[in-house]
GROMACS .gro file of N, CA and C in nm:
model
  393
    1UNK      N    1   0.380   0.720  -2.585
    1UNK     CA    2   0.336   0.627  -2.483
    1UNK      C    3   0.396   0.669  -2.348
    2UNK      N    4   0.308   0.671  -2.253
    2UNK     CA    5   0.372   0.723  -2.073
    2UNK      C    6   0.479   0.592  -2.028
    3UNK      N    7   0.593   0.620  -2.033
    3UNK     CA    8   0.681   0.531  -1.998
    3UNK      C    9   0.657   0.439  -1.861
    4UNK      N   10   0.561   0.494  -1.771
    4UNK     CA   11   0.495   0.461  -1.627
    4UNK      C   12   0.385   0.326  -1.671
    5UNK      N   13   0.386   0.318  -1.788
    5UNK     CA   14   0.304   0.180  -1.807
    5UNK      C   15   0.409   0.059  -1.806
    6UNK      N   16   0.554   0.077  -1.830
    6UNK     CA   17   0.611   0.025  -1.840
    6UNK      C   18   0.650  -0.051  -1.690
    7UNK      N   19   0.612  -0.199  -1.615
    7UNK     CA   20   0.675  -0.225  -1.446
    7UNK      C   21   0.790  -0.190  -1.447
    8UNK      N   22   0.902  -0.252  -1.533
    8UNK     CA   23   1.014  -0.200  -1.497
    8UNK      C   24   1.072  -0.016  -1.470
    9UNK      N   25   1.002   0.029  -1.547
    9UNK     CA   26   0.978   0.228  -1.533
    9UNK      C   27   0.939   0.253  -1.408
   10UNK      N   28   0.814   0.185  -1.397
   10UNK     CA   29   0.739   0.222  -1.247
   10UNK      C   30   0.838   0.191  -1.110
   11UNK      N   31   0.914   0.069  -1.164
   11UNK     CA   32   0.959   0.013  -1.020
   11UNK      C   33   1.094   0.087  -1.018
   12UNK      N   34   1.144   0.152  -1.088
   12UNK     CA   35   1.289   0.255  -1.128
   12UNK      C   36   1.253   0.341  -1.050
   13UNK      N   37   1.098   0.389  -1.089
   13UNK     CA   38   1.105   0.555  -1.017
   13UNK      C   39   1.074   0.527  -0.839
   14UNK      N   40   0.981   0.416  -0.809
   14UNK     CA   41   0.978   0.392  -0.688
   14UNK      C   42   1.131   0.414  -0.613
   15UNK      N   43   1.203   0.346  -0.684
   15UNK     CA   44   1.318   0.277  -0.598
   15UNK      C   45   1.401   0.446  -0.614
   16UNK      N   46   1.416   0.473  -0.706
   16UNK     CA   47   1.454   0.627  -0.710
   16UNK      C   48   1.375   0.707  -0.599
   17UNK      N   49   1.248   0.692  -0.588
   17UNK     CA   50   1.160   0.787  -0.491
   17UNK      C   51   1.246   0.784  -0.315
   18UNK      N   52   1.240   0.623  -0.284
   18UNK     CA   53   1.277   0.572  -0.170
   18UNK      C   54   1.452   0.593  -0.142
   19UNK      N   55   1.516   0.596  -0.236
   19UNK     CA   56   1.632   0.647  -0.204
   19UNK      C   57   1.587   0.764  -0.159
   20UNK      N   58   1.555   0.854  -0.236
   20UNK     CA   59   1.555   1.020  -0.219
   20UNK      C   60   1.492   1.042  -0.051
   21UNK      N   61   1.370   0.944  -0.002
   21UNK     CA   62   1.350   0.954   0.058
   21UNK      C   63   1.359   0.881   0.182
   22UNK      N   64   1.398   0.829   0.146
   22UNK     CA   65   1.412   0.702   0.272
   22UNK      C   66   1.316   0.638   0.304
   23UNK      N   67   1.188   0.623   0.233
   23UNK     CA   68   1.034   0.573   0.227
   23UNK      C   69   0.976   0.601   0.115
   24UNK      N   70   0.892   0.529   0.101
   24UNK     CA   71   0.776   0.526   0.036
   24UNK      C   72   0.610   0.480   0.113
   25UNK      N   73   0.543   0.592   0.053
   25UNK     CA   74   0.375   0.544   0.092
   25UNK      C   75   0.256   0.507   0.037
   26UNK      N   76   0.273   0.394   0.069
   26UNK     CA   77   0.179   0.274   0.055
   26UNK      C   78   0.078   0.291   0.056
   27UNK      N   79  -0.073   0.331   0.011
   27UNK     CA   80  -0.214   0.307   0.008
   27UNK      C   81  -0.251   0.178   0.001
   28UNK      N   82  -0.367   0.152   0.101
   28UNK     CA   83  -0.387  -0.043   0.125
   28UNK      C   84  -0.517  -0.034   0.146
   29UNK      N   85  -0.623  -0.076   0.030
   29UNK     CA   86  -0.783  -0.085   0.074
   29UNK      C   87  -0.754  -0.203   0.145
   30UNK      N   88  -0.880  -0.219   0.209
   30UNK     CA   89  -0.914  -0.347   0.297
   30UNK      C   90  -1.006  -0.443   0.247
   31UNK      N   91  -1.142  -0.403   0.185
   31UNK     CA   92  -1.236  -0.508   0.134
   31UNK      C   93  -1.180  -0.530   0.047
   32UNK      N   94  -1.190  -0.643  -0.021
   32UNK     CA   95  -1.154  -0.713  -0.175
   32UNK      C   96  -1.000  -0.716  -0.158
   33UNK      N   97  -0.908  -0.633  -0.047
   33UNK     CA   98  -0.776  -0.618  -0.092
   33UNK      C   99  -0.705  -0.731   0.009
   34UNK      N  100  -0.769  -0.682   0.101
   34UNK     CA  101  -0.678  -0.737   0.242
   34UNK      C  102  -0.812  -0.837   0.321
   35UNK      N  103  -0.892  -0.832   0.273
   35UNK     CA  104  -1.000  -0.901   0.335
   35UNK      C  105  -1.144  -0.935   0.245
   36UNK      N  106  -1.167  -1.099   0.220
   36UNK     CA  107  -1.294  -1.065   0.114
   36UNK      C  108  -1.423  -1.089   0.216
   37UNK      N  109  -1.496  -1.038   0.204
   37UNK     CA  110  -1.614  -0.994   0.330
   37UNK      C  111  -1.695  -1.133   0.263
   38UNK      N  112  -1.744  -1.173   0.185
   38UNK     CA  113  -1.782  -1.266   0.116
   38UNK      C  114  -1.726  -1.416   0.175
   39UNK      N  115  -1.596  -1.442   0.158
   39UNK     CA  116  -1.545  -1.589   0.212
   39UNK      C  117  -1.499  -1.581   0.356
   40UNK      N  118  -1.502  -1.450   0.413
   40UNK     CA  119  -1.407  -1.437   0.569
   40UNK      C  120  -1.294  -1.458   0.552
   41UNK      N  121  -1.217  -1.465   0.393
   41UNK     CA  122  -1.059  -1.462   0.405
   41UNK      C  123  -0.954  -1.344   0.369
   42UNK      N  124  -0.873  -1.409   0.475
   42UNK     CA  125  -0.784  -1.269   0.488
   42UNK      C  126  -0.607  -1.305   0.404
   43UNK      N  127  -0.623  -1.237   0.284
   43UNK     CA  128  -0.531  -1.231   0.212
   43UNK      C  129  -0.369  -1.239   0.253
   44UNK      N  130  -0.350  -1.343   0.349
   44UNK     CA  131  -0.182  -1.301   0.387
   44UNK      C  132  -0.055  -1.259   0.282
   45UNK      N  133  -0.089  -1.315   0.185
   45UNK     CA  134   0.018  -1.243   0.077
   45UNK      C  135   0.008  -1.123   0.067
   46UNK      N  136  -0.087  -1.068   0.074
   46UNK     CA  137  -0.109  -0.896   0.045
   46UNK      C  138  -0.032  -0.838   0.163
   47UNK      N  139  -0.075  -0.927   0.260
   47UNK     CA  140  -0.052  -0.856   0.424
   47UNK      C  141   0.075  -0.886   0.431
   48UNK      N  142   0.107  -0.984   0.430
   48UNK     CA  143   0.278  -1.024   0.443
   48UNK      C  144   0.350  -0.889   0.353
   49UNK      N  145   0.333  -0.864   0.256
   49UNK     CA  146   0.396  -0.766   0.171
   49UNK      C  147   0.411  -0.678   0.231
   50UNK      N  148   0.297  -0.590   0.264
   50UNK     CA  149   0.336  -0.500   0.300
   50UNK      C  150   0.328  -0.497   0.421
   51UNK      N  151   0.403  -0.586   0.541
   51UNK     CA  152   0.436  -0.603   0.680
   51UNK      C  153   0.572  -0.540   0.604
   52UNK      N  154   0.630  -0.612   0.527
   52UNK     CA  155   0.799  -0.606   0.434
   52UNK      C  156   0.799  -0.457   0.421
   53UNK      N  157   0.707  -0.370   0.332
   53UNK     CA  158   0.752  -0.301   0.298
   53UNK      C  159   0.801  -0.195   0.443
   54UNK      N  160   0.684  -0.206   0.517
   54UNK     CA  161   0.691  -0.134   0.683
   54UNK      C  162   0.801  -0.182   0.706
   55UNK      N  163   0.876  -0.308   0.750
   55UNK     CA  164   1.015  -0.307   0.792
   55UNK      C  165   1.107  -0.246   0.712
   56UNK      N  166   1.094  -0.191   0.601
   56UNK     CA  167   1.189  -0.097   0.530
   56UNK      C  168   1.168   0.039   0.507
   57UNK      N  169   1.079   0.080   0.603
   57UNK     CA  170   1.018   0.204   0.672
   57UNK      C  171   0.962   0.294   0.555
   58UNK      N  172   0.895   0.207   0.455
   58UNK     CA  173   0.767   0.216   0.431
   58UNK      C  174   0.641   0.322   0.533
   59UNK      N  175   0.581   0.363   0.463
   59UNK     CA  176   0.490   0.412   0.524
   59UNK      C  177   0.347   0.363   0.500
   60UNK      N  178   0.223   0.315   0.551
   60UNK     CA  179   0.133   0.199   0.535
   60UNK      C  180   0.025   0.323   0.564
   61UNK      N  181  -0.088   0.332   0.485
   61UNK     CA  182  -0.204   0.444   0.493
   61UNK      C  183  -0.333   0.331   0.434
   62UNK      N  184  -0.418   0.319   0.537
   62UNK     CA  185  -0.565   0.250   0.529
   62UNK      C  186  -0.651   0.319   0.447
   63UNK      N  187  -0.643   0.273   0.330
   63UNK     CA  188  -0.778   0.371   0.270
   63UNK      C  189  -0.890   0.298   0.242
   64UNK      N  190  -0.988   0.355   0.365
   64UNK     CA  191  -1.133   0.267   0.343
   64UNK      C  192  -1.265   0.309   0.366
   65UNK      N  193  -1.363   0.300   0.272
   65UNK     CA  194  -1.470   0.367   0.341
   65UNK      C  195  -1.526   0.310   0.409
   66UNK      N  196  -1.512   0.188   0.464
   66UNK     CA  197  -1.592   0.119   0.564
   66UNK      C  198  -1.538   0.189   0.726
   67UNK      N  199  -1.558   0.306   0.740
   67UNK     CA  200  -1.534   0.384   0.815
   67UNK      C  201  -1.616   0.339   0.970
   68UNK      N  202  -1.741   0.258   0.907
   68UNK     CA  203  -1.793   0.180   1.053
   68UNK      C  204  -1.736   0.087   1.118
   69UNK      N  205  -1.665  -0.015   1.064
   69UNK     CA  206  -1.629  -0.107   1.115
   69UNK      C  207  -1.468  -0.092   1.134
   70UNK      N  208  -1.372   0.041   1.141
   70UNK     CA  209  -1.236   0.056   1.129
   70UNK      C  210  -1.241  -0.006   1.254
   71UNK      N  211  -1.284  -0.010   1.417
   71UNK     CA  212  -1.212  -0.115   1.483
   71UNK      C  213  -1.206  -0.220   1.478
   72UNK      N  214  -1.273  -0.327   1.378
   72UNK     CA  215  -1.295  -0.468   1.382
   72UNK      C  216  -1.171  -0.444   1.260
   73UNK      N  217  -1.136  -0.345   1.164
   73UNK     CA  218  -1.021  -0.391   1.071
   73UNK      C  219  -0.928  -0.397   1.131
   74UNK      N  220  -0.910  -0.271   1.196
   74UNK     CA  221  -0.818  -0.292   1.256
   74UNK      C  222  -0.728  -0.417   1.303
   75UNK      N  223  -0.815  -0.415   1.424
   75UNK     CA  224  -0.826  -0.557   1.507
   75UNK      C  225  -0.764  -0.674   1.403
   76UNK      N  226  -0.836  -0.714   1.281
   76UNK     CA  227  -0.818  -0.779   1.206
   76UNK      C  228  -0.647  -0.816   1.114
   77UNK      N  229  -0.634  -0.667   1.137
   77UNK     CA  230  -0.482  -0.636   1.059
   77UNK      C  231  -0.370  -0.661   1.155
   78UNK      N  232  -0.390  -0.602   1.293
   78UNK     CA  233  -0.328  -0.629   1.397
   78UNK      C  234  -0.273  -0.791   1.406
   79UNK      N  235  -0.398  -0.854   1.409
   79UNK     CA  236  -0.384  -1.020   1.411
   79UNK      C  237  -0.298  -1.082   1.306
   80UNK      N  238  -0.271  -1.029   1.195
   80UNK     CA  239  -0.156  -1.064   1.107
   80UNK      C  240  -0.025  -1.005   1.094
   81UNK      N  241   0.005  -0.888   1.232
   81UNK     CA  242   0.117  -0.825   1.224
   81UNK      C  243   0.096  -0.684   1.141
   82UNK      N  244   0.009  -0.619   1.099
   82UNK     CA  245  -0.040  -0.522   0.994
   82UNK      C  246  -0.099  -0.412   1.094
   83UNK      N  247   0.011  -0.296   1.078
   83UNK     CA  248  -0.071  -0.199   1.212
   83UNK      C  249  -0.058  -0.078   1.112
   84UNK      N  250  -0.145   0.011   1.064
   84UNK     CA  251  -0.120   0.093   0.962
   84UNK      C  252  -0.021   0.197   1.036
   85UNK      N  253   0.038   0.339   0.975
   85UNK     CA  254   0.077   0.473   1.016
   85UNK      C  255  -0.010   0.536   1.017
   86UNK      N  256  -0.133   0.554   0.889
   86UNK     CA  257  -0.247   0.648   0.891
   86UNK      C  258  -0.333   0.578   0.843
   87UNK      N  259  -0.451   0.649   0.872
   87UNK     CA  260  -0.578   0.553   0.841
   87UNK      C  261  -0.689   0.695   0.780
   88UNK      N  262  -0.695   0.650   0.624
   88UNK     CA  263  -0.801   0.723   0.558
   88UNK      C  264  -0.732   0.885   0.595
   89UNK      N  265  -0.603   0.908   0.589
   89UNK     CA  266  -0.535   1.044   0.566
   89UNK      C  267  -0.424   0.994   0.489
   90UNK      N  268  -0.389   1.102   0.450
   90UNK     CA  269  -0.231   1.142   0.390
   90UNK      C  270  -0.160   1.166   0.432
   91UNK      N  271  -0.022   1.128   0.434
   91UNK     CA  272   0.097   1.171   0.552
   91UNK      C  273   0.122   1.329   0.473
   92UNK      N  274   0.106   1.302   0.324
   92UNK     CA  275   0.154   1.483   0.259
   92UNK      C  276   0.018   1.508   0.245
   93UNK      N  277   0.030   1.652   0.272
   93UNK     CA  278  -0.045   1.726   0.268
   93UNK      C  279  -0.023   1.768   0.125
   94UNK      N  280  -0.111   1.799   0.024
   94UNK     CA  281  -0.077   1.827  -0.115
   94UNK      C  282  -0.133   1.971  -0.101
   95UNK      N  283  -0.152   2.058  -0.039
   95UNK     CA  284  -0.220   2.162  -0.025
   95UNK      C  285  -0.371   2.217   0.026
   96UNK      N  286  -0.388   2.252   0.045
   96UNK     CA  287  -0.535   2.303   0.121
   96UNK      C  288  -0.656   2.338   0.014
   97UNK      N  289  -0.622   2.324  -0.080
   97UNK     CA  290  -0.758   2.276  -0.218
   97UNK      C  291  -0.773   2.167  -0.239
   98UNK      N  292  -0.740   2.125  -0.206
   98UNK     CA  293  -0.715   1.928  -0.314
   98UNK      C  294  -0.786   1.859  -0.143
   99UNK      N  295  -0.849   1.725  -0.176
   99UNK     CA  296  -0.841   1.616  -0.115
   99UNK      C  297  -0.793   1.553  -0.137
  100UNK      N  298  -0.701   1.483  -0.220
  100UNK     CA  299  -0.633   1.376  -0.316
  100UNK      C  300  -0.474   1.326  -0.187
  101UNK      N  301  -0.523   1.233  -0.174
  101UNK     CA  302  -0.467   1.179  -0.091
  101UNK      C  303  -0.289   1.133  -0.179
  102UNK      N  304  -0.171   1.134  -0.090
  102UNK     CA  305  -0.080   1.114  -0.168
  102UNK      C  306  -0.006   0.950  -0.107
  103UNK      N  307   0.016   0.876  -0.254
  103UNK     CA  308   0.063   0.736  -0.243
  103UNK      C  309   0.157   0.748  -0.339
  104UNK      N  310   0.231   0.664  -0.289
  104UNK     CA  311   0.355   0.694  -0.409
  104UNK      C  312   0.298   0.529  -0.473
  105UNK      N  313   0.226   0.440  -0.373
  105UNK     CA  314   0.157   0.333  -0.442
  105UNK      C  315   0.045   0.266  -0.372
  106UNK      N  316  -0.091   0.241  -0.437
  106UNK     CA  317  -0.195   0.209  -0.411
  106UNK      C  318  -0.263   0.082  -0.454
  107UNK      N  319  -0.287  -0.068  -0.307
  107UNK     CA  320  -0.316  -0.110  -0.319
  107UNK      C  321  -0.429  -0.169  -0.322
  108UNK      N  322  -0.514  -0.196  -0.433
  108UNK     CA  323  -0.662  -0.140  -0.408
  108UNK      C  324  -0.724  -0.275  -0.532
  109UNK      N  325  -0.861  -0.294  -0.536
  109UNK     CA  326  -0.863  -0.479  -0.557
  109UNK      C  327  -0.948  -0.419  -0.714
  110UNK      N  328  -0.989  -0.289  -0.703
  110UNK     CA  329  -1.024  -0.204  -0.823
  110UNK      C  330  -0.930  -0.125  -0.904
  111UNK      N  331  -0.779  -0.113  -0.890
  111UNK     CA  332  -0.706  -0.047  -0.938
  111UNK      C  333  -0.567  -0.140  -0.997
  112UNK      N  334  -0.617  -0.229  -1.091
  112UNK     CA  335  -0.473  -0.307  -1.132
  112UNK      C  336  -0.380  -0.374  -0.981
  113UNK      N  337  -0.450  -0.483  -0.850
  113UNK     CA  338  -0.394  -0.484  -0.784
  113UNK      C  339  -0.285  -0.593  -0.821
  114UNK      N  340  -0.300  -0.663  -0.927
  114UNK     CA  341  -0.207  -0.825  -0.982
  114UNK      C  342  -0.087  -0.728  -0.972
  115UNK      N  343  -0.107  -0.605  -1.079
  115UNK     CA  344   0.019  -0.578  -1.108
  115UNK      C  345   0.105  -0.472  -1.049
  116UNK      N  346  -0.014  -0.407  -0.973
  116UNK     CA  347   0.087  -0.285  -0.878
  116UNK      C  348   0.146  -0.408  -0.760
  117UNK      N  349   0.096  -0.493  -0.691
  117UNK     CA  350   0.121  -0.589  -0.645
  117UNK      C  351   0.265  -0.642  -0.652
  118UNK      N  352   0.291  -0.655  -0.786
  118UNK     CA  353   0.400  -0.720  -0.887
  118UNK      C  354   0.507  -0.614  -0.862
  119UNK      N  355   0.477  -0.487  -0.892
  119UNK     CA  356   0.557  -0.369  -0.885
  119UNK      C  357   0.631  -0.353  -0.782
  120UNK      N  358   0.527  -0.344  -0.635
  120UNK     CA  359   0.582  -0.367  -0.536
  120UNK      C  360   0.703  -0.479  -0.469
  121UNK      N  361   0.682  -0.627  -0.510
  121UNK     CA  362   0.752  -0.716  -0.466
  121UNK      C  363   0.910  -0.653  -0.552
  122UNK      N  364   0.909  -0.653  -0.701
  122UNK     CA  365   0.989  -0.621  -0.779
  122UNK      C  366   1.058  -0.504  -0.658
  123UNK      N  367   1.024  -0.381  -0.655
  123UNK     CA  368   1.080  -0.241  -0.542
  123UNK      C  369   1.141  -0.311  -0.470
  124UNK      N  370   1.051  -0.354  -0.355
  124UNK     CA  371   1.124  -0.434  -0.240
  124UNK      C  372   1.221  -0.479  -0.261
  125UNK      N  373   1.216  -0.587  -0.373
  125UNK     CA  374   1.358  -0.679  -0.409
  125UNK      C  375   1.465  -0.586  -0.429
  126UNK      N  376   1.457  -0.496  -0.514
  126UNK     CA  377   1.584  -0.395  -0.545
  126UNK      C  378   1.632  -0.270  -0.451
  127UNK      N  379   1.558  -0.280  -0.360
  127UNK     CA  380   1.511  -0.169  -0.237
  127UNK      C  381   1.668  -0.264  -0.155
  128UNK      N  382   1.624  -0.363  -0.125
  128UNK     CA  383   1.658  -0.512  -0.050
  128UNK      C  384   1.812  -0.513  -0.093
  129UNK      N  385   1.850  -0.538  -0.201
  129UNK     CA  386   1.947  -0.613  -0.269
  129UNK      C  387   2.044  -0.501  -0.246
  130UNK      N  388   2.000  -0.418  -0.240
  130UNK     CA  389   2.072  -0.231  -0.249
  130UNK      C  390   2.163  -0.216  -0.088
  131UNK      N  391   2.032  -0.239  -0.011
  131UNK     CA  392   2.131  -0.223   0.111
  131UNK      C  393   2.171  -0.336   0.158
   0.00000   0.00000   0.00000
């Protein structure tokens, strides 16, 4: 069994990652994640989070294909304190074959967000408690 299924595993190696590095980077869709286009509501728990993780110099990367409307998200994210670092790039470059964008965690409303979600607050807390 991949020990990475395990939250407590996952949130070890994060917090291991962020020592080593002094950050971690965040992947953050916007529809369904941070915004449901459907009700006009804008998820502040999601957003509040990772405002947190940015004050612990976090790194925050927009991944979205709604590539038409990035100034109205913008705009939108701004209004809750939410200003990304990159938008629809990678801060690492994984090499010049690959597109594969690099997150050390991805918040996304199609990818287990309850519990990477969960993962995250858990990091933070021990990220937190540390220094």
């Amino acid at each position: 069994m991949n020990p990475y299924l395990l939250t407590e595993n996952r949130v070890a190696k994060l917090v291991a990652q962020y020592k080593e590095h002094g950050s971690l980077v965040i992947g953050v869709d916007f529809d369904f994640t941070l915004f449901n286009s459907l009700t006009k509501e804008y998820y502040t728990d999601i957003s509040d989070l990772v405002v947190e993780a940015q004050k612990l110099n976090c790194k925050l990367c927009l991944w979205t294909a709604n590539t038409a409307r990035l100034d109205r998200i913008q705009d939108k994210c701004k209004e809750h304190g939410l200003v990304f670092d990159y938008i629809n790039e990678s801060p690492i470059n994984l090499g010049e074959h690959t597109v594969k964008p690099h997150f050390n965690l991805l918040l996304d409303d199609v990818a287990s967000l309850g519990q990477t979600v969960e993962i995250l607050q858990q990091t933070l807390k021990e990220i937190t408690n540390e220094n």
